[in-house]
Coordinates of C-alpha atoms and ligand atoms in Angstrom, one line a residue:
M1 CA 6.9 -67.3 -14.1
S2 CA 3.9 -65.3 -13.1
V3 CA 1.0 -65.0 -15.6
K4 CA 1.0 -61.7 -17.5
T5 CA -2.2 -59.6 -17.3
V6 CA -3.2 -58.0 -20.5
L7 CA -6.0 -55.4 -20.9
V8 CA -7.5 -55.2 -24.4
T9 CA -9.9 -52.3 -24.9
G10 CA -12.2 -52.8 -27.8
G11 CA -11.7 -56.5 -27.0
T12 CA -15.1 -57.7 -28.3
G13 CA -14.6 -56.0 -31.7
F14 CA -13.3 -57.5 -34.9
I15 CA -9.5 -57.2 -34.3
G16 CA -9.8 -57.1 -30.5
S17 CA -11.6 -60.5 -30.3
H18 CA -8.9 -62.1 -32.5
L19 CA -6.2 -60.5 -30.3
C20 CA -7.9 -61.6 -27.0
L21 CA -8.0 -65.2 -28.3
R22 CA -4.3 -65.1 -29.3
L23 CA -3.2 -63.7 -26.0
F24 CA -5.3 -66.2 -24.1
E25 CA -3.8 -69.1 -26.1
E26 CA -0.4 -67.8 -25.3
G27 CA -1.2 -68.1 -21.6
A28 CA -1.9 -64.5 -20.6
R29 CA -4.7 -63.4 -18.2
V30 CA -6.9 -61.4 -20.5
I31 CA -9.1 -58.5 -19.4
C32 CA -11.4 -57.6 -22.3
L33 CA -13.0 -54.2 -21.9
D34 CA -15.6 -52.9 -24.3
N35 CA -18.9 -50.9 -24.4
C36 CA -20.1 -53.3 -27.2
F37 CA -21.0 -50.4 -29.5
T38 CA -19.7 -52.3 -32.6
G39 CA -18.3 -55.3 -30.8
S40 CA -20.1 -58.4 -29.4
L41 CA -19.3 -61.3 -27.1
E42 CA -20.6 -63.4 -30.0
N43 CA -17.2 -62.8 -31.6
F44 CA -15.8 -65.4 -29.2
G45 CA -18.2 -67.9 -30.8
G46 CA -19.1 -70.7 -28.5
R47 CA -15.9 -70.2 -26.5
Y48 CA -17.0 -67.5 -24.1
Q49 CA -18.0 -69.8 -21.3
E50 CA -14.8 -71.8 -21.6
L51 CA -12.8 -68.6 -21.5
V52 CA -14.5 -67.3 -18.4
L53 CA -14.4 -70.6 -16.6
S54 CA -10.6 -70.8 -17.2
G55 CA -10.2 -68.0 -14.7
R56 CA -7.9 -66.2 -17.1
F57 CA -10.5 -64.2 -19.0
E58 CA -12.7 -61.4 -17.8
F59 CA -15.1 -59.2 -19.6
I60 CA -15.7 -55.7 -18.4
R61 CA -18.5 -53.6 -20.0
H62 CA -17.1 -50.1 -19.8
D63 CA -16.9 -47.0 -21.9
V64 CA -13.3 -45.6 -22.2
V65 CA -14.7 -42.1 -22.3
D66 CA -15.0 -42.6 -18.5
P67 CA -11.9 -43.4 -16.3
I68 CA -11.4 -46.8 -14.8
K69 CA -8.9 -48.4 -12.4
I70 CA -7.5 -51.7 -13.5
E71 CA -4.2 -53.4 -12.8
A72 CA -2.4 -54.7 -15.9
D73 CA 1.1 -55.4 -17.3
E74 CA 0.2 -54.6 -20.9
I75 CA -2.6 -52.6 -22.5
Y76 CA -3.7 -52.9 -26.1
H77 CA -5.9 -49.9 -26.6
L78 CA -8.2 -50.6 -29.6
A79 CA -11.5 -49.1 -28.4
C80 CA -12.9 -47.0 -31.2
P81 CA -15.3 -47.8 -34.0
A82 CA -13.3 -48.3 -37.2
S83 CA -15.8 -48.3 -40.0
P84 CA -16.7 -44.9 -41.5
V85 CA -20.4 -45.7 -41.1
H86 CA -20.0 -46.3 -37.4
Y87 CA -17.5 -43.6 -36.5
Q88 CA -19.6 -41.0 -38.3
Y89 CA -22.8 -42.2 -36.6
N90 CA -21.9 -40.0 -33.6
S91 CA -18.8 -38.1 -34.6
I92 CA -18.5 -36.2 -31.3
K93 CA -18.6 -39.5 -29.4
T94 CA -15.8 -40.8 -31.7
I95 CA -13.6 -37.8 -30.9
K96 CA -14.3 -38.3 -27.2
T97 CA -13.4 -42.0 -27.5
N98 CA -10.2 -41.2 -29.3
V99 CA -9.1 -38.3 -27.1
L100 CA -10.6 -38.9 -23.7
G101 CA -10.5 -42.7 -24.1
T102 CA -6.8 -42.6 -25.0
Y103 CA -6.1 -40.1 -22.2
H104 CA -7.7 -42.4 -19.7
M105 CA -5.8 -45.5 -20.9
L106 CA -2.5 -43.6 -20.9
G107 CA -3.2 -42.5 -17.4
L108 CA -4.0 -46.0 -16.4
A109 CA -0.7 -47.2 -18.0
K110 CA 1.2 -44.6 -16.1
R111 CA -0.3 -45.5 -12.7
A112 CA -0.1 -49.2 -13.3
G113 CA 3.4 -49.1 -14.8
A114 CA 2.0 -50.9 -17.9
R115 CA 3.2 -50.9 -21.4
I116 CA 0.5 -49.6 -23.7
L117 CA 0.0 -50.1 -27.5
L118 CA -2.2 -47.6 -29.2
A119 CA -4.2 -48.8 -32.3
S120 CA -3.7 -45.9 -34.6
T121 CA -4.5 -45.9 -38.3
S122 CA -3.4 -45.3 -41.8
E123 CA -6.0 -42.6 -41.7
V124 CA -3.5 -40.3 -40.0
Y125 CA -2.0 -40.0 -43.5
G126 CA -5.5 -38.8 -44.8
D127 CA -5.7 -38.7 -48.6
P128 CA -2.0 -39.2 -49.0
Q129 CA 0.2 -37.3 -51.4
V130 CA 3.1 -39.6 -50.8
H131 CA 2.8 -43.1 -52.0
P132 CA 3.3 -45.7 -50.5
Q133 CA 3.1 -44.1 -47.0
P134 CA 6.2 -44.3 -44.8
E135 CA 5.9 -43.4 -41.1
S136 CA 7.9 -40.2 -41.7
Y137 CA 5.0 -38.8 -43.8
W138 CA 3.0 -36.3 -41.8
G139 CA -0.1 -36.8 -43.9
H140 CA -2.8 -34.8 -45.7
V141 CA -5.9 -34.7 -43.5
N142 CA -9.0 -32.5 -43.8
P143 CA -9.3 -31.2 -40.2
I144 CA -13.0 -30.3 -40.6
G145 CA -14.4 -33.0 -42.8
L146 CA -16.7 -36.0 -42.1
R147 CA -13.7 -38.3 -41.5
S148 CA -11.8 -35.9 -39.2
C149 CA -13.5 -37.1 -36.0
Y150 CA -11.6 -40.4 -36.6
D151 CA -8.5 -39.2 -38.5
E152 CA -7.8 -36.2 -36.3
G153 CA -9.0 -38.1 -33.2
K154 CA -6.3 -40.7 -33.9
R155 CA -3.7 -38.0 -34.6
V156 CA -4.4 -36.5 -31.2
A157 CA -4.3 -40.0 -29.6
E158 CA -0.8 -40.4 -31.2
T159 CA 0.2 -37.0 -29.8
L160 CA -1.0 -37.9 -26.4
A161 CA 0.9 -41.2 -26.5
C162 CA 4.1 -39.4 -27.5
D163 CA 3.7 -36.8 -24.8
Y164 CA 3.0 -39.4 -22.1
H165 CA 6.2 -41.1 -23.3
R166 CA 8.3 -38.0 -23.3
Q167 CA 6.9 -36.3 -20.2
N168 CA 6.1 -39.3 -18.0
G169 CA 8.2 -42.1 -19.4
V170 CA 5.1 -44.2 -20.2
D171 CA 6.2 -47.2 -22.3
V172 CA 4.1 -46.6 -25.5
R173 CA 3.8 -48.5 -28.8
I174 CA 2.0 -47.0 -31.7
A175 CA 0.6 -49.2 -34.5
R176 CA -0.6 -47.5 -37.7
I177 CA -3.0 -50.1 -38.9
F178 CA -3.9 -50.3 -42.6
N179 CA -7.2 -51.9 -43.9
T180 CA -7.7 -55.2 -42.1
Y181 CA -10.3 -57.8 -42.8
G182 CA -11.4 -61.3 -41.9
P183 CA -13.8 -63.4 -39.9
S184 CA -15.7 -61.6 -37.1
M185 CA -16.2 -58.5 -39.1
A186 CA -19.9 -57.5 -38.5
V187 CA -22.3 -58.1 -41.3
D188 CA -23.4 -54.5 -41.0
D189 CA -19.8 -53.2 -40.5
G190 CA -20.1 -51.1 -43.6
R191 CA -16.5 -51.4 -44.8
V192 CA -15.8 -52.6 -48.3
M193 CA -14.7 -56.2 -47.7
S194 CA -17.7 -57.2 -45.6
N195 CA -20.1 -55.2 -47.7
F196 CA -18.9 -56.7 -51.0
I197 CA -18.8 -60.3 -49.7
C198 CA -22.2 -60.1 -47.9
Q199 CA -23.8 -58.5 -50.9
A200 CA -22.4 -61.0 -53.3
L201 CA -23.3 -64.0 -51.1
Q202 CA -26.9 -62.7 -50.9
G203 CA -27.1 -62.3 -54.7
Q204 CA -27.2 -58.5 -54.5
P205 CA -25.1 -56.1 -56.6
V206 CA -22.0 -54.9 -54.8
T207 CA -22.0 -51.2 -54.1
V208 CA -19.0 -49.6 -55.7
Y209 CA -18.4 -46.0 -54.4
G210 CA -17.0 -43.6 -57.1
D211 CA -15.5 -45.2 -60.1
G212 CA -14.0 -48.1 -58.2
K213 CA -10.4 -47.2 -59.2
Q214 CA -9.4 -46.0 -55.7
T215 CA -6.9 -48.4 -54.1
R216 CA -6.5 -50.0 -50.7
S217 CA -4.1 -52.6 -49.3
F218 CA -5.9 -55.4 -47.4
C219 CA -4.3 -57.3 -44.5
Y220 CA -5.7 -60.5 -43.2
V221 CA -6.5 -60.3 -39.5
S222 CA -4.1 -63.0 -38.2
D223 CA -1.2 -61.2 -39.9
L224 CA -2.2 -57.9 -38.3
V225 CA -2.6 -59.4 -34.8
D226 CA 0.8 -61.0 -35.2
G227 CA 2.2 -57.5 -36.0
L228 CA 0.5 -56.0 -33.0
C229 CA 2.1 -58.7 -30.7
R230 CA 5.5 -58.2 -32.3
L231 CA 5.3 -54.5 -31.8
M232 CA 4.2 -54.8 -28.2
A233 CA 7.2 -57.0 -27.6
S234 CA 9.6 -54.6 -29.2
D235 CA 11.3 -51.6 -27.6
Y236 CA 10.3 -49.1 -30.2
A237 CA 8.1 -46.1 -29.0
Q238 CA 7.5 -44.4 -32.3
P239 CA 4.7 -45.2 -34.9
V240 CA 5.0 -48.4 -37.0
N241 CA 2.9 -49.2 -40.1
L242 CA 1.2 -52.6 -40.0
G243 CA -0.7 -54.1 -42.8
N244 CA -0.2 -55.8 -46.1
D245 CA 1.4 -53.9 -49.0
G246 CA -0.4 -55.7 -51.8
E247 CA -2.5 -52.8 -53.4
I248 CA -5.7 -53.3 -55.5
T249 CA -8.5 -51.2 -56.8
M250 CA -12.0 -51.7 -55.5
L251 CA -13.0 -53.1 -59.0
E252 CA -10.1 -55.6 -58.7
L253 CA -11.5 -56.6 -55.3
V254 CA -14.9 -57.3 -57.0
G255 CA -13.0 -59.6 -59.4
S256 CA -11.2 -61.4 -56.5
I257 CA -14.5 -62.0 -54.7
E258 CA -16.1 -63.3 -58.0
S259 CA -13.2 -65.8 -58.3
S260 CA -13.6 -66.9 -54.7
L261 CA -17.4 -67.4 -55.1
G262 CA -17.1 -68.8 -58.6
V263 CA -20.0 -66.6 -59.7
K264 CA -20.4 -63.4 -61.7
V265 CA -21.2 -60.4 -59.4
S266 CA -23.1 -57.4 -60.6
T267 CA -22.1 -53.9 -59.5
V268 CA -24.1 -50.7 -58.7
Y269 CA -22.2 -47.4 -58.6
E270 CA -22.8 -45.0 -55.8
A271 CA -21.4 -41.6 -54.9
L272 CA -17.9 -41.5 -53.5
P273 CA -18.0 -40.4 -49.9
A274 CA -16.3 -37.0 -49.1
D275 CA -12.5 -37.1 -48.5
D276 CA -12.3 -40.8 -49.5
P277 CA -8.5 -41.5 -50.0
V278 CA -7.6 -42.1 -53.6
H279 CA -4.7 -44.5 -52.9
R280 CA -3.4 -46.2 -49.8
R281 CA -0.5 -48.6 -49.4
P282 CA 1.8 -49.1 -46.4
D283 CA 5.6 -48.8 -46.6
L284 CA 6.4 -51.8 -44.4
T285 CA 10.2 -51.3 -44.4
L286 CA 10.3 -50.4 -40.8
A287 CA 8.0 -53.2 -39.6
R288 CA 10.0 -55.7 -41.6
K289 CA 13.3 -54.5 -40.2
L290 CA 12.3 -53.8 -36.6
L291 CA 9.8 -56.6 -36.0
A292 CA 10.7 -59.2 -38.7
Y293 CA 7.0 -58.7 -39.6
A294 CA 5.9 -60.5 -42.7
P295 CA 2.2 -60.9 -43.6
V296 CA 1.7 -64.5 -44.9
V297 CA -2.0 -64.7 -45.8
G298 CA -2.5 -63.7 -49.5
L299 CA -5.7 -61.9 -50.6
D300 CA -7.3 -65.0 -52.2
E301 CA -6.7 -67.2 -49.2
G302 CA -7.9 -64.4 -46.8
I303 CA -11.0 -63.8 -48.9
G304 CA -11.7 -67.5 -49.0
K305 CA -11.7 -67.7 -45.2
T306 CA -13.8 -64.5 -44.8
V307 CA -16.3 -65.8 -47.3
A308 CA -16.6 -69.1 -45.4
Y309 CA -17.2 -67.1 -42.2
F310 CA -20.0 -65.0 -43.7
R311 CA -21.6 -68.0 -45.4
R312 CA -21.9 -69.5 -41.9
I313 CA -23.2 -66.3 -40.3
L314 CA -25.7 -65.6 -43.0
G315 CA -26.8 -69.2 -43.2
I316 CA -25.9 -69.5 -46.9
D317 CA -24.8 -72.9 -48.1
R318 CA -24.4 -72.3 -51.8
Ligands
NAD1 P1 -14.5 -52.6 -34.4 O1 -15.5 -51.5 -34.6 O2 -14.9 -54.0 -34.8 O3 -14.0 -52.7 -32.9 C1 -13.9 -51.6 -32.1 C2 -14.3 -52.0 -30.7 O4 -14.2 -50.9 -29.8 C3 -15.7 -52.5 -30.6 O5 -15.8 -53.7 -29.9 C4 -16.5 -51.4 -29.9 O6 -17.6 -51.8 -29.3 C5 -15.4 -50.8 -29.0 N1 -15.6 -49.4 -28.6 C6 -15.9 -48.4 -29.4 N2 -16.0 -47.3 -28.7 C7 -15.8 -47.6 -27.4 C8 -15.8 -46.9 -26.2 N3 -16.1 -45.6 -26.2 N4 -15.5 -47.6 -25.1 C9 -15.3 -48.9 -25.1 N5 -15.3 -49.6 -26.2 C10 -15.5 -49.0 -27.4 O7 -13.2 -52.2 -35.2 P2 -11.8 -52.9 -35.5 O8 -11.7 -53.1 -37.0 O9 -11.7 -54.1 -34.7 O10 -10.8 -51.8 -35.0 C11 -10.1 -51.9 -33.8 C12 -9.1 -50.8 -33.7 O11 -8.2 -50.8 -34.7 C13 -9.8 -49.4 -33.7 O12 -9.1 -48.6 -32.8 C14 -9.5 -48.9 -35.1 O13 -9.4 -47.5 -35.2 C15 -8.1 -49.6 -35.4 N6 -8.0 -49.8 -36.8 C16 -8.6 -50.8 -37.5 C17 -8.5 -50.9 -38.9 C18 -9.2 -52.0 -39.7 O14 -9.0 -52.0 -40.9 N7 -9.9 -52.9 -39.1 C19 -7.6 -50.0 -39.6 C20 -7.0 -49.0 -38.9 C21 -7.1 -48.9 -37.5
UDP2 N1 -16.3 -48.7 -50.6 C1 -17.1 -49.2 -51.7 N2 -18.2 -49.8 -51.4 C2 -18.7 -50.1 -50.2 C3 -17.9 -49.7 -49.1 C4 -16.7 -49.0 -49.3 O1 -16.7 -49.0 -52.8 O2 -19.7 -50.7 -50.0 C5 -15.1 -48.0 -50.9 C6 -14.8 -46.8 -50.1 O3 -15.3 -45.7 -50.7 C7 -13.3 -46.7 -50.1 C8 -12.9 -48.2 -50.1 O4 -14.0 -48.9 -50.5 O5 -12.8 -46.1 -51.2 C9 -12.5 -48.7 -48.7 O6 -13.6 -48.4 -47.8 P1 -13.6 -48.9 -46.3 O7 -14.8 -48.2 -45.7 O8 -13.6 -50.3 -46.3 O9 -12.2 -48.4 -45.7 P2 -11.5 -46.9 -45.7 O10 -12.1 -46.0 -46.6 O11 -11.7 -46.5 -44.3 O12 -10.1 -47.3 -46.1

C-alpha cells in the first residue's frame, strides 16, 4: 500500500503538532505547513531531526493567505491563531487567514483531489442561546465585535467549505472544535487553561475575568486529535462538534488546578472581555453516533499532564 501524504496547515501549533505526530506514528507522510505566528518547531520537542531524517516529514514555512501548490491525499486545515489574545492582535490578518487561507486550501484540495478537514470552532455559536449546542443551532454571533474576526471568519470558512462541496464536489469535513487544552500550549497563549496553570505554578494570583461563573467544557488534546482523525475517515461532509461535554465554571477550574498542585491559589478579578460567551457545552450526540467518538481523558488527569508539561517548560520543580 502506498504511503498517504497528509498536509497539516497550522502544523507547528498546539493541536497541529499533536496531530502531525499522530499521523506520523500511523505511517503517513506528513507535510507540516505553518507561518509560525503562534506555533513553533519546538512543539516537536527533540524529535524534529528524527522526523525530518525519516524522509516522511517535511516542514514548509508558508502563510496560507498566499496560494501554494502542494500534492496531498488529505489536508487538515488548522492554520489560524486560536487564542483571543492572538487572533485580536491583528484582526484583519485573522479574517484574511480564515477567508483567504481557507479559500486557498479548498482550491488546493480541489486541484489535488484531496479530502480536506476544516478546523472550525464552537465560536460559530457565539454567545449561545441554546444549551448545550447541537450542530443544528445557527448561533448568536456579534458580527462587528472584537471576536468577530475569528467567529465570522470561521463561519465564512464553513460556508466556503460547503460551497466547494456542493459546487465542485470537494470532499470536505468540518470539525467544530470546543475548548481544547494540553501540553504544547504556549506559555503566553493567553487562554484560560495555560494562564491559570502558569500563573499558579509561578505563585501568582490567577486572573479571573468577570465573576468566574461563566462556563466552558474542556477537552484534552489527545481526545480531540482522535476525533479529528475519526472525522477525516468518515464520509460525513457536514459540521460535527468535537470536544468534551463536561462543563465547569472558571472558578471551579481554579479549584481543579488547586487540587492538582496541592496548594491554595489566590485570585484576582479582571474585567470580562466583550462578547465573552456565558455558557458553552457541546452536544456530542452526532460525534458519538457517527464516529463512535468518546473522549477518555478526564479533567483531573488532563490538568495533571498539562501541569507536568508547564513545570518542565517553566523549569519549576516544586
Ligand atoms: P495555535 O495558535 O496553537 O495554532 C495555530 C497555528 O496556525 C499556529 O502554528 C500558527 O502559527 C498557525 N498560523 C496562524 N496563522 C497562519 C497563517 N496565516 N498561515 C500559516 N499558519 C498560520 O492554535 P490551536 O489551539 O492549535 O488551534 C488550531 C486550530 O483549531 C485553529 O484553526 C483554531 O481555530 C481551531 N480551534 C482550536 C480550539 C482550541 O481550543 N484549541 C478551539 C476551537 C477551534
Ligand atoms: N479567562 C479568564 N482568565 C484568563 C483567561 C480567560 O477568566 O486569564 C476566561 C475568559 O474570559 C473566558 C474563559 O476563561 O470566559 C475561557 O477563555 P479562553 O480564552 O480560554 O477561551 P474562549 O473564551 O475562547 O472560550
